[in-house]
XYZ file of N, CA and C in Angstrom:
792
model
N -337.504 28.732 57.792
C -337.563 29.109 58.569
C -337.194 29.501 60.095
N -335.681 29.558 60.270
C -335.207 29.616 61.658
C -334.885 31.048 61.053
N -334.450 31.697 59.645
C -334.356 32.596 59.993
C -334.837 34.024 59.971
N -336.363 33.510 60.129
C -337.540 34.392 60.067
C -337.380 35.440 61.004
N -337.480 34.581 61.835
C -337.037 35.163 63.604
C -335.821 36.324 63.316
N -334.955 35.807 63.188
C -333.369 36.694 63.402
C -333.805 38.109 62.386
N -333.931 37.470 61.344
C -334.897 38.811 60.181
C -335.721 39.979 61.263
N -336.705 39.022 62.163
C -337.599 39.968 62.613
C -336.518 40.746 63.513
N -336.139 40.099 64.495
C -335.159 41.123 65.480
C -334.382 41.664 64.840
N -333.822 41.635 64.054
C -332.714 43.215 62.754
C -333.492 43.732 62.746
N -334.920 43.792 62.561
C -335.542 44.914 61.908
C -335.726 45.417 63.630
N -336.237 44.580 64.155
C -336.454 45.800 65.519
C -335.374 46.346 66.339
N -334.001 45.761 66.056
C -333.071 46.527 66.308
C -332.762 47.886 65.567
N -333.283 48.012 64.481
C -332.995 49.315 63.095
C -334.175 50.211 63.255
N -335.122 49.537 64.014
C -336.728 50.844 63.761
C -336.511 51.490 65.497
N -335.064 51.733 66.422
C -335.732 52.476 67.705
C -336.532 53.671 67.456
N -337.154 54.583 67.795
C -337.463 55.293 68.128
C -337.750 55.945 69.237
N -338.424 57.649 68.655
C -338.085 58.545 70.346
C -339.208 57.886 71.257
N -340.029 57.039 71.010
C -341.299 56.722 72.229
C -340.375 55.839 73.562
N -339.313 54.966 72.710
C -338.508 54.384 73.714
C -337.349 54.723 74.497
N -336.971 54.032 75.470
C -335.841 54.927 76.317
C -334.374 54.434 75.635
N -334.263 55.404 75.477
C -332.490 55.548 74.611
C -331.789 55.071 75.685
N -331.273 53.817 76.026
C -330.318 53.177 77.146
C -330.096 52.178 76.406
N -329.117 51.194 77.005
C -328.761 50.233 76.586
C -329.675 49.229 76.502
N -329.666 48.033 75.819
C -330.581 46.871 76.144
C -329.921 45.607 76.106
N -330.448 44.737 77.333
C -329.934 43.609 76.882
C -330.612 42.560 75.378
N -329.282 41.790 74.973
C -329.360 40.966 73.780
C -330.642 40.375 73.763
N -331.466 40.336 72.977
C -332.475 39.464 72.914
C -332.113 37.758 72.728
N -332.725 37.023 73.599
C -332.742 36.071 73.543
C -332.393 35.063 72.135
N -332.896 35.313 71.040
C -332.712 34.789 69.700
C -331.390 35.213 68.751
N -330.973 36.540 69.503
C -329.904 36.552 68.960
C -328.835 36.273 69.695
N -328.491 36.040 71.314
C -327.562 35.856 72.364
C -328.221 34.542 73.008
N -327.950 33.375 73.284
C -328.425 32.263 73.555
C -327.429 32.516 75.258
N -327.849 31.826 76.593
C -327.345 31.754 77.771
C -326.365 33.265 78.121
N -327.769 34.258 78.383
C -326.888 35.494 78.007
C -327.826 36.313 79.326
N -327.498 36.725 80.966
C -325.786 37.025 80.573
C -325.229 35.631 81.075
N -323.701 35.479 81.362
C -323.064 34.814 81.965
C -322.772 34.675 82.981
N -321.503 33.892 83.250
C -320.765 34.122 84.895
C -319.987 35.697 84.889
N -319.962 36.057 83.401
C -318.631 37.110 83.736
C -318.999 37.603 82.088
N -320.239 37.666 81.334
C -319.778 38.572 80.155
C -321.981 39.326 80.208
N -322.107 40.385 79.511
C -322.947 40.873 78.960
C -322.978 41.081 77.561
N -324.233 40.576 76.911
C -324.073 40.419 75.473
C -325.055 41.876 75.376
N -324.707 42.801 75.084
C -325.488 43.810 74.227
C -325.932 44.455 72.867
N -327.246 45.126 72.899
C -327.368 45.701 71.513
C -326.515 46.763 71.409
N -326.010 47.259 70.359
C -325.151 48.445 69.837
C -326.521 49.395 69.762
N -325.673 50.984 69.750
C -326.681 51.597 69.646
C -327.332 51.850 67.879
N -327.778 51.387 67.607
C -328.219 51.598 66.553
C -329.352 52.468 66.355
N -329.144 54.160 65.767
C -330.320 55.146 65.406
C -330.113 55.904 66.692
N -329.604 55.483 67.883
C -329.777 56.136 68.758
C -329.584 57.600 68.779
N -328.368 57.724 67.791
C -327.701 58.968 68.227
C -327.604 60.135 66.629
N -328.664 59.488 65.868
C -328.930 59.769 64.799
C -329.199 61.589 64.882
N -329.928 62.127 65.229
C -330.262 63.090 65.829
C -329.134 64.404 66.211
N -327.693 64.063 66.682
C -326.603 64.894 66.912
C -325.506 63.986 66.019
N -325.676 63.569 65.284
C -324.692 63.343 63.830
C -325.252 64.373 63.177
N -323.533 65.252 62.366
C -323.223 65.971 61.174
C -322.387 65.510 60.451
N -322.856 66.464 59.589
C -321.812 65.684 58.169
C -320.324 66.249 58.420
N -319.315 65.622 58.201
C -317.971 66.019 58.180
C -317.053 66.077 58.913
N -318.420 64.945 59.938
C -317.555 65.286 61.606
C -317.111 63.730 62.313
N -316.462 62.794 62.833
C -316.019 61.806 63.083
C -316.650 61.546 64.663
N -317.170 60.224 64.544
C -317.872 59.877 66.246
C -317.010 58.601 66.278
N -317.537 58.861 67.777
C -316.690 56.998 68.553
C -317.772 56.559 69.730
N -317.900 55.704 70.023
C -319.070 55.889 70.656
C -318.121 54.855 71.901
N -318.314 55.455 72.973
C -317.779 54.602 74.545
C -318.669 53.830 74.775
N -318.753 53.142 75.835
C -319.306 52.271 76.379
C -318.448 51.878 77.754
N -319.811 52.782 79.043
C -318.957 52.746 80.196
C -320.366 51.840 81.061
N -319.605 51.119 82.506
C -319.938 49.960 83.054
C -319.422 49.762 84.652
N -320.624 50.106 85.285
C -320.235 50.471 86.554
C -321.323 49.496 87.369
N -321.074 48.979 88.721
C -321.861 47.884 89.542
C -322.882 49.110 89.800
N -323.821 48.293 90.293
C -325.357 49.246 90.712
C -325.330 49.649 92.228
N -324.351 49.256 92.560
C -323.837 49.617 94.075
C -323.105 50.841 94.243
N -322.626 51.461 93.316
C -321.503 52.166 93.289
C -322.694 53.504 93.723
N -322.482 54.596 93.968
C -323.327 55.714 94.317
C -323.418 56.895 93.244
N -324.487 56.881 93.081
C -325.006 57.985 91.785
C -324.406 59.228 92.005
N -323.854 59.506 92.962
C -322.552 60.966 92.528
C -321.719 60.358 91.627
N -321.340 59.027 91.445
C -319.704 58.779 91.007
C -320.280 58.605 89.728
N -321.237 58.621 89.401
C -322.011 57.549 88.008
C -321.562 58.519 87.068
N -321.441 59.809 87.288
C -321.290 60.623 85.952
C -319.941 59.750 85.270
N -320.118 60.251 83.990
C -318.762 60.053 83.066
C -318.145 60.836 81.814
N -318.448 62.128 82.525
C -317.354 63.215 82.135
C -317.251 64.033 82.455
N -316.316 64.713 82.469
C -315.987 65.929 83.443
C -317.063 67.535 83.571
N -316.166 68.370 84.176
C -317.168 69.459 83.787
C -316.617 70.227 82.486
N -316.117 69.942 81.600
C -316.200 70.352 80.594
C -316.272 69.682 79.056
N -317.065 68.935 79.067
C -317.565 67.166 78.634
C -316.617 66.437 78.613
N -315.934 66.620 79.019
C -314.432 65.160 78.431
C -314.947 64.452 78.673
N -315.034 63.198 77.831
C -315.138 61.408 78.732
C -314.237 61.216 79.698
N -314.632 60.450 80.568
C -313.694 60.206 81.211
C -312.851 59.126 80.511
N -311.956 59.030 81.262
C -310.972 57.486 80.712
C -310.459 56.692 81.777
N -311.488 56.707 83.248
C -311.222 56.074 84.223
C -311.207 54.086 83.621
N -310.219 53.909 83.933
C -310.159 52.317 83.557
C -310.815 51.387 84.958
N -310.809 50.015 84.642
C -311.651 48.815 85.370
C -310.886 48.955 86.601
N -309.304 49.152 86.271
C -308.172 48.675 87.731
C -308.826 50.386 88.617
N -308.825 51.495 88.371
C -309.137 52.783 88.686
C -310.215 52.611 89.501
N -311.135 52.072 89.318
C -312.666 52.063 89.749
C -313.018 50.556 90.649
N -312.056 49.744 90.699
C -312.270 48.608 91.347
C -313.210 47.730 90.718
N -313.089 47.712 89.174
C -314.154 47.057 88.464
C -315.503 47.243 88.513
N -315.786 48.742 88.595
C -317.374 49.205 88.707
C -317.316 49.861 89.693
N -316.864 49.360 90.728
C -317.652 49.539 92.697
C -317.176 50.848 92.702
N -316.289 51.757 92.847
C -316.151 53.392 92.708
C -316.635 54.047 91.789
N -316.909 53.567 90.712
C -317.693 54.693 90.135
C -318.022 53.817 88.461
N -318.228 54.514 87.337
C -318.351 53.878 85.988
C -316.899 53.692 85.529
N -316.477 52.732 84.407
C -315.076 52.529 83.432
C -315.626 52.455 82.063
N -314.183 53.186 81.240
C -314.795 52.905 79.836
C -314.729 51.044 79.451
N -315.740 50.022 79.134
C -315.011 49.432 79.022
C -315.074 49.371 77.044
N -315.642 50.188 76.493
C -314.872 49.208 75.172
C -315.233 51.188 74.181
N -315.044 50.875 73.229
C -314.664 52.157 72.117
C -314.897 51.684 70.502
N -316.054 52.189 69.976
C -316.370 51.555 68.487
C -317.203 52.432 68.142
N -317.041 52.139 66.440
C -317.638 53.242 66.103
C -319.174 53.245 65.858
N -319.552 54.469 65.256
C -321.053 54.357 64.840
C -321.763 53.902 64.448
N -322.869 52.036 64.983
C -323.593 51.885 63.955
C -323.868 52.286 63.064
N -324.222 52.067 61.581
C -324.366 52.542 60.361
C -325.875 52.232 60.540
N -326.856 52.733 60.751
C -328.843 52.793 60.559
C -329.162 52.885 59.109
N -328.387 53.539 58.672
C -328.947 53.688 57.737
C -328.488 52.085 55.926
N -327.702 51.718 56.360
C -327.189 50.432 55.930
C -326.158 49.450 57.051
N -327.338 48.595 57.531
C -326.984 47.260 58.628
C -326.208 46.446 57.554
N -326.109 45.177 58.211
C -325.269 43.707 57.180
C -326.737 43.574 57.172
N -326.349 42.710 55.565
C -327.109 42.282 54.911
C -328.061 40.923 55.737
N -329.542 41.341 55.532
C -329.960 39.754 56.375
C -329.940 38.688 55.353
N -329.721 38.679 54.282
C -329.466 37.285 53.108
C -328.720 36.632 53.892
N -327.074 37.455 54.736
C -325.902 36.783 55.498
C -326.132 35.943 56.646
N -327.907 36.502 56.781
C -327.338 35.080 58.551
C -328.255 33.826 58.107
N -328.578 33.572 56.600
C -328.428 32.154 56.849
C -327.279 31.709 56.295
N -325.920 32.159 55.760
C -325.142 32.114 55.875
C -323.986 31.016 56.612
N -323.565 30.384 57.128
C -322.905 29.755 58.359
C -321.591 30.036 58.198
N -320.968 30.326 57.787
C -320.095 31.343 57.363
C -319.761 33.135 57.466
N -321.126 33.631 57.582
C -320.916 35.221 58.068
C -321.593 35.504 59.392
N -323.256 34.120 59.544
C -323.344 34.950 60.897
C -323.000 35.716 62.415
N -321.919 34.585 61.619
C -320.699 35.181 62.928
C -320.746 36.477 63.092
N -320.371 37.058 62.089
C -320.155 38.450 62.024
C -320.711 39.610 61.800
N -322.160 39.203 61.007
C -323.451 40.307 61.046
C -323.551 39.957 62.849
N -323.621 39.059 63.577
C -324.167 39.396 64.892
C -322.827 40.632 65.506
N -321.437 40.329 65.175
C -320.847 40.691 65.729
C -320.763 42.437 65.440
N -321.352 42.971 64.666
C -321.613 44.301 63.905
C -323.414 44.295 65.036
N -324.009 43.910 65.216
C -325.104 43.538 66.347
C -324.964 44.103 67.616
N -324.182 43.108 67.736
C -324.101 43.169 69.753
C -323.013 43.193 70.130
N -322.418 43.437 70.832
C -321.442 44.479 71.929
C -321.238 43.140 73.366
N -320.454 42.482 73.638
C -320.139 41.166 74.420
C -319.217 42.420 75.611
N -319.978 42.743 76.685
C -319.343 43.064 78.136
C -318.510 42.222 78.664
N -317.107 42.398 79.089
C -316.290 41.642 79.732
C -316.247 40.313 79.350
N -315.669 40.394 77.384
C -315.045 39.075 76.913
C -313.219 39.210 76.761
N -313.036 40.418 77.332
C -311.608 39.684 77.197
C -310.721 39.477 78.291
N -310.377 38.099 78.369
C -309.720 37.518 79.522
C -308.469 37.702 79.924
N -307.703 38.858 79.248
C -306.195 38.497 79.171
C -305.619 40.245 78.956
N -306.724 40.648 78.935
C -306.069 42.130 78.658
C -305.779 42.961 79.940
N -306.357 42.651 81.253
C -305.235 43.170 82.308
C -304.026 42.699 82.964
N -303.665 41.360 82.321
C -302.325 40.939 82.938
C -301.310 41.065 82.027
N -301.613 41.703 80.527
C -300.499 41.945 79.121
C -299.953 43.611 79.575
N -298.570 43.183 79.463
C -298.590 44.965 80.176
C -298.138 45.662 78.589
N -297.925 44.497 77.567
C -298.526 45.680 76.289
C -299.698 46.268 75.497
N -300.653 45.687 76.186
C -302.100 45.816 75.843
C -302.290 47.514 75.882
N -302.577 47.992 74.851
C -302.592 49.884 74.958
C -304.186 50.061 74.592
N -305.357 49.382 74.159
C -306.362 49.150 73.664
C -307.387 49.391 75.009
N -308.727 49.562 74.570
C -309.263 49.898 76.018
C -309.583 48.214 76.710
N -309.582 48.302 77.822
C -309.630 46.664 78.247
C -310.668 46.433 78.628
N -311.640 45.760 78.436
C -312.876 44.984 78.638
C -312.579 43.343 78.941
N -312.161 43.853 80.316
C -312.166 42.130 80.813
C -313.530 41.887 81.471
N -313.271 40.074 82.367
C -314.473 39.587 82.934
C -315.017 40.146 83.762
N -316.642 40.534 83.884
C -317.395 41.117 84.836
C -317.238 39.701 85.983
N -317.690 40.412 87.358
C -318.068 38.913 88.486
C -318.807 38.494 88.248
N -319.082 37.346 88.481
C -320.468 36.655 88.848
C -321.438 37.266 90.083
N -322.848 36.601 89.384
C -323.960 37.192 90.748
C -324.051 38.879 91.067
N -323.770 39.592 90.251
C -323.156 40.517 90.832
C -324.376 41.484 89.253
N -324.907 42.434 90.093
C -325.539 42.940 89.061
C -324.819 45.187 88.375
N -325.455 44.979 87.110
C -323.894 46.340 86.566
C -325.189 47.640 85.390
N -324.895 47.955 85.646
C -325.895 49.233 84.045
C -325.134 49.668 83.339
N -325.197 50.072 82.062
C -324.455 50.353 81.114
C -324.907 51.536 80.808
N -323.470 52.255 79.704
C -324.661 53.247 79.564
C -323.554 54.122 78.007
N -324.114 54.159 76.510
C -323.492 54.725 75.485
C -323.270 56.031 75.713
N -322.082 56.344 75.392
C -321.783 57.814 75.233
C -321.243 58.182 73.559
N -321.669 59.239 72.731
C -321.250 59.205 72.265
C -320.466 60.549 71.653
N -318.827 60.289 71.119
C -318.283 61.379 71.325
C -317.449 61.866 70.454
N -317.355 62.747 69.858
C -317.022 63.816 69.177
C -315.206 63.718 69.020
N -314.830 62.951 68.292
C -313.308 62.160 67.563
C -312.139 63.597 67.648
N -313.306 64.537 66.828
C -311.965 65.695 66.812
C -311.697 66.874 67.787
N -313.180 67.087 68.754
C -312.903 67.733 69.920
C -312.306 66.796 70.388
N -312.971 65.702 70.923
C -312.983 64.652 72.078
C -313.745 65.308 73.378
N -314.986 65.598 72.903
C -315.778 66.277 73.705
C -317.004 65.211 73.575
N -317.975 64.996 74.812
C -319.680 64.328 74.783
C -320.542 65.327 73.587
N -321.097 64.708 72.869
C -321.864 65.653 72.161
C -323.482 64.470 72.393
N -323.543 63.587 73.089
C -324.635 62.681 73.501
C -324.572 61.811 74.360
N -325.700 61.157 74.474
C -325.246 59.942 75.604
C -326.731 59.505 76.437
N -326.719 58.203 75.850
C -328.116 57.105 76.943
C -327.947 57.590 78.089
N -329.152 56.899 78.984
C -329.939 56.627 80.014
C -328.931 55.592 80.781
N -328.830 55.342 81.812
C -327.710 54.359 82.281
C -328.980 53.141 82.184
N -328.352 52.156 81.666
C -329.303 50.666 81.696
C -330.134 50.107 82.643
N -331.270 49.040 82.128
C -332.083 48.730 83.843
C -330.546 47.577 84.564
N -331.068 47.811 85.799
C -329.959 46.701 86.424
C -330.114 45.331 85.528
N -328.487 45.025 85.175
C -328.598 43.160 84.716
C -327.718 42.513 85.631
N -327.866 41.621 86.304
C -326.890 40.452 86.872
C -326.410 39.541 86.531
N -325.224 39.697 86.101
C -324.460 38.031 85.594
C -325.102 36.597 86.601
N -324.897 35.589 86.001
C -325.417 34.588 87.066
C -324.274 34.455 88.008
N -325.457 33.363 88.626
C -324.356 32.718 89.904
C -323.632 31.590 89.789
N -322.515 31.176 90.211
C -321.928 29.682 89.567
C -322.462 29.407 90.853
N -322.869 28.294 90.732
C -323.245 26.843 90.990
C -322.339 26.300 92.268
N -322.656 26.049 93.739
C -321.563 25.690 94.537
C -321.370 24.133 94.186
N -320.206 23.623 94.731
C -319.822 22.320 94.267
C -320.271 21.415 94.530
N -321.390 20.993 96.118
C -321.939 20.447 96.368
C -323.847 20.585 95.955
N -324.022 21.537 95.182
C -324.659 21.502 94.439
C -325.246 21.541 92.840
N -323.809 20.855 92.645
C -323.228 20.181 91.054
C -323.840 18.585 91.177
N -324.714 18.339 90.240
C -325.049 17.336 89.903
C -324.011 16.106 89.885
N -323.971 14.942 90.400
C -323.577 13.928 90.123
C -324.472 12.613 90.151
N -323.951 11.076 89.934
C -324.196 10.345 90.289
C -324.810 10.217 91.369
N -326.037 9.233 91.379
C -327.141 8.928 91.190
C -327.704 10.049 90.980
N -326.888 11.628 91.024
C -328.276 12.426 90.945
C -329.416 12.706 90.099
N -330.522 13.222 90.631
C -331.621 13.511 90.165
C -331.999 12.340 88.686
N -332.026 11.066 89.379
C -331.970 9.690 88.536
C -332.953 9.237 89.278
N -334.197 8.473 88.798
C -335.337 7.875 89.687
C -335.049 6.490 89.889
N -335.752 6.108 91.447
C -335.757 4.608 91.229
C -335.505 3.498 90.573
N -336.360 3.445 89.765
C -336.178 2.604 88.252
C -334.852 2.855 87.862
N -334.775 3.571 87.213
C -333.225 3.728 86.069
C -332.541 3.331 87.129
N -332.251 3.755 88.291
C -331.088 2.911 89.664
C -331.448 2.046 88.878
N -332.329 0.898 89.317
C -332.459 -0.837 89.295
C -332.209 -0.955 88.061
N -332.749 -0.409 86.694
C -332.346 -0.736 85.590
C -331.011 -0.865 84.811
N -330.156 0.084 85.868
C -328.832 0.054 85.766
C -328.021 -0.832 86.698
N -328.661 -0.979 87.154
C -327.722 -2.190 88.883
C -328.019 -3.939 87.459
N -329.155 -3.670 86.711
C -329.660 -4.875 86.660
C -328.438 -5.315 85.138
N -328.936 -4.296 84.485
C -327.150 -4.040 83.108
C -325.885 -4.170 83.415
N -325.995 -3.878 85.116
C -324.286 -3.889 84.808
C -324.001 -5.680 85.297
N -324.873 -5.793 86.022
C -324.988 -6.707 86.341
C -324.509 -8.583 85.211
N -325.484 -7.744 84.388
C -325.584 -8.949 83.180
C -324.511 -8.848 82.410
N -323.994 -7.829 82.359
C -322.470 -7.062 81.584
C -321.773 -7.964 82.322
N -321.374 -7.794 83.500
C -320.953 -8.583 84.491
C -320.434 -10.474 83.957
N -321.683 -10.740 84.045
C -322.256 -11.898 83.515
C -321.175 -12.684 82.936
N -321.918 -11.365 81.621
C -321.455 -11.801 80.123
C -319.910 -11.639 80.048
N -319.616 -10.724 80.711
C -318.135 -11.201 80.866
C -317.000 -12.089 81.770
N -317.783 -12.134 82.404
C -317.374 -13.911 83.368
C -317.481 -15.219 82.628
N -318.843 -15.426 81.818
C -319.140 -16.165 80.444
C -317.786 -16.304 79.778
N -317.637 -15.052 78.671
C -316.723 -15.258 78.214
C -314.926 -15.555 78.904
N -315.044 -15.043 79.680
C -313.574 -15.296 80.113
C -313.328 -16.887 80.355
N -315.239 -17.461 80.933
C -314.608 -19.248 81.229
C -314.799 -19.560 79.764
N -315.354 -19.339 78.900
C -315.309 -20.005 77.388
C -314.182 -20.025 77.059
N -313.387 -18.987 76.808
C -312.047 -19.270 76.657
C -310.768 -19.722 77.550
N -310.938 -19.515 78.534
C -310.018 -20.438 79.466
C -310.546 -21.882 79.155
N -311.947 -22.164 79.140
C -311.984 -23.729 78.342
C -311.184 -24.370 76.988
N -311.235 -23.320 75.910
C -310.826 -23.331 74.796
C -309.193 -23.901 74.807
N -308.927 -22.681 75.997
C -307.079 -22.793 75.880
C -306.960 -23.970 75.956
N -307.424 -24.590 77.840
C -307.290 -25.973 78.246
C -307.346 -26.994 77.020
N -308.616 -26.925 76.699
C -308.898 -27.943 75.544
C -307.617 -28.316 74.752
N -307.650 -27.444 74.084
C -306.087 -27.172 73.505
C -305.250 -27.567 73.416
N -304.410 -27.567 74.756
C -303.509 -27.807 75.751
C -303.450 -29.518 75.407
N -304.693 -30.061 76.389
C -305.132 -31.206 76.605
C -305.039 -32.175 75.032
N -305.576 -31.687 74.076
C -305.403 -32.623 72.577
C -304.162 -32.512 72.835
N -302.816 -31.369 72.624
C -301.926 -31.420 71.773
C -300.858 -32.134 73.175
N -300.800 -32.256 73.836
C -300.206 -33.624 75.314
C -300.850 -35.021 74.549
N -302.100 -35.226 74.384
C -302.560 -36.342 74.180
C -301.989 -36.580 72.413
N -302.159 -35.743 72.102
C -300.810 -36.104 70.438
C -300.025 -36.464 70.736
N -298.746 -35.720 71.632
C -297.967 -36.123 71.654
C -297.797 -37.836 72.245
N -298.359 -37.989 73.090
C -298.253 -38.973 73.746
C -298.447 -40.082 72.992
N -299.099 -39.853 71.844
C -299.549 -41.073 71.116
C -298.377 -41.608 70.166
N -298.112 -40.268 69.781
C -297.156 -39.823 69.024
C -295.618 -40.974 69.495
N -295.270 -40.240 70.603
C -294.435 -41.136 71.090
C -294.567 -42.829 71.249
N -295.974 -43.166 71.589
C -296.194 -44.671 72.207
C -295.904 -45.205 70.551
N -296.461 -44.582 69.129
C -296.312 -45.216 68.378
C -294.688 -45.322 67.824
N -293.858 -44.429 67.988
C -292.324 -44.701 67.394
C -292.083 -45.968 68.527
N -292.161 -46.205 69.685
C -291.406 -46.933 70.694
C -292.202 -48.256 70.081
N -293.186 -48.328 69.868
C -293.793 -50.042 69.379
C -293.094 -50.100 67.750
N -292.800 -49.335 67.084
C -292.337 -49.476 65.797
C -290.946 -50.885 65.887
N -290.556 -51.853 65.147
C -289.724 -52.943 64.947
C -288.564 -51.869 64.316
N -287.249 -52.553 65.007
C -286.066 -51.749 65.012
C -285.245 -52.365 63.853
N -284.781 -51.855 63.377
C -284.057 -52.910 62.129
C -283.108 -53.834 62.180
N -282.458 -54.940 62.493
C -281.038 -55.361 62.828
C -279.949 -55.600 61.712
N -279.357 -55.465 62.600
C -277.957 -55.034 61.576
C -277.409 -56.771 60.832
N -277.450 -56.544 59.854
C -276.530 -58.220 59.309
C -274.987 -58.106 59.960
N -274.866 -58.764 60.536
C -273.345 -59.504 60.505
C -272.112 -60.354 59.501
N -271.354 -59.665 59.042
C -270.699 -60.663 57.780
C -269.364 -61.869 58.223
């Protein structure tokens, strides 16, 4: 039963048509829970979006560009005047504030041969299947600080910030853009809770729950006190009994007649 809605969601991903706006979509809640997070956004990969632009014997890749919504419309271009895709980085654009940066590069999803739906029910395979359908922006927390990192950097996004995303189809051989989507709708990362607003004891507990908790605490204290008193009493009784036995033993020894030695 659980796998039916997952299969249905996958089917919808593979049935993107011309009537639908060609732009990145945030992943469905059934596929990615807790999305967006404070620093990441899970997007559906561009299945079937670029089929009309693909030609045989050609090699293509997908570039994913990210920018903050506050960036100006003039700076939202992702290609140069000769159709070369921009290689702007997170650092060069101040995290997307000055314009789009390349956040990812991956192969064109195979619309004709998607992952097997039967693998969804396999706990060991479901993670790999979801990775083929989804891409999580902001999922690399170390690339900015690794001097040996040479791939496209996909660092964490800023909390409580609105972003837009764009997919670009690039001819790997010629190194030029062949097609692109529209910019996505605004997607905002979650806002971090202030420390004063985080629930602490007895946060959001009713008066009845507080009374019950107090009574249980008192009962536990009385139970422990009674247990300690019982142990103490048993120890003292044992010591008194031992002393009494010792006293009786000494008295018996003193009352026994001593044998007299005979003299010759």
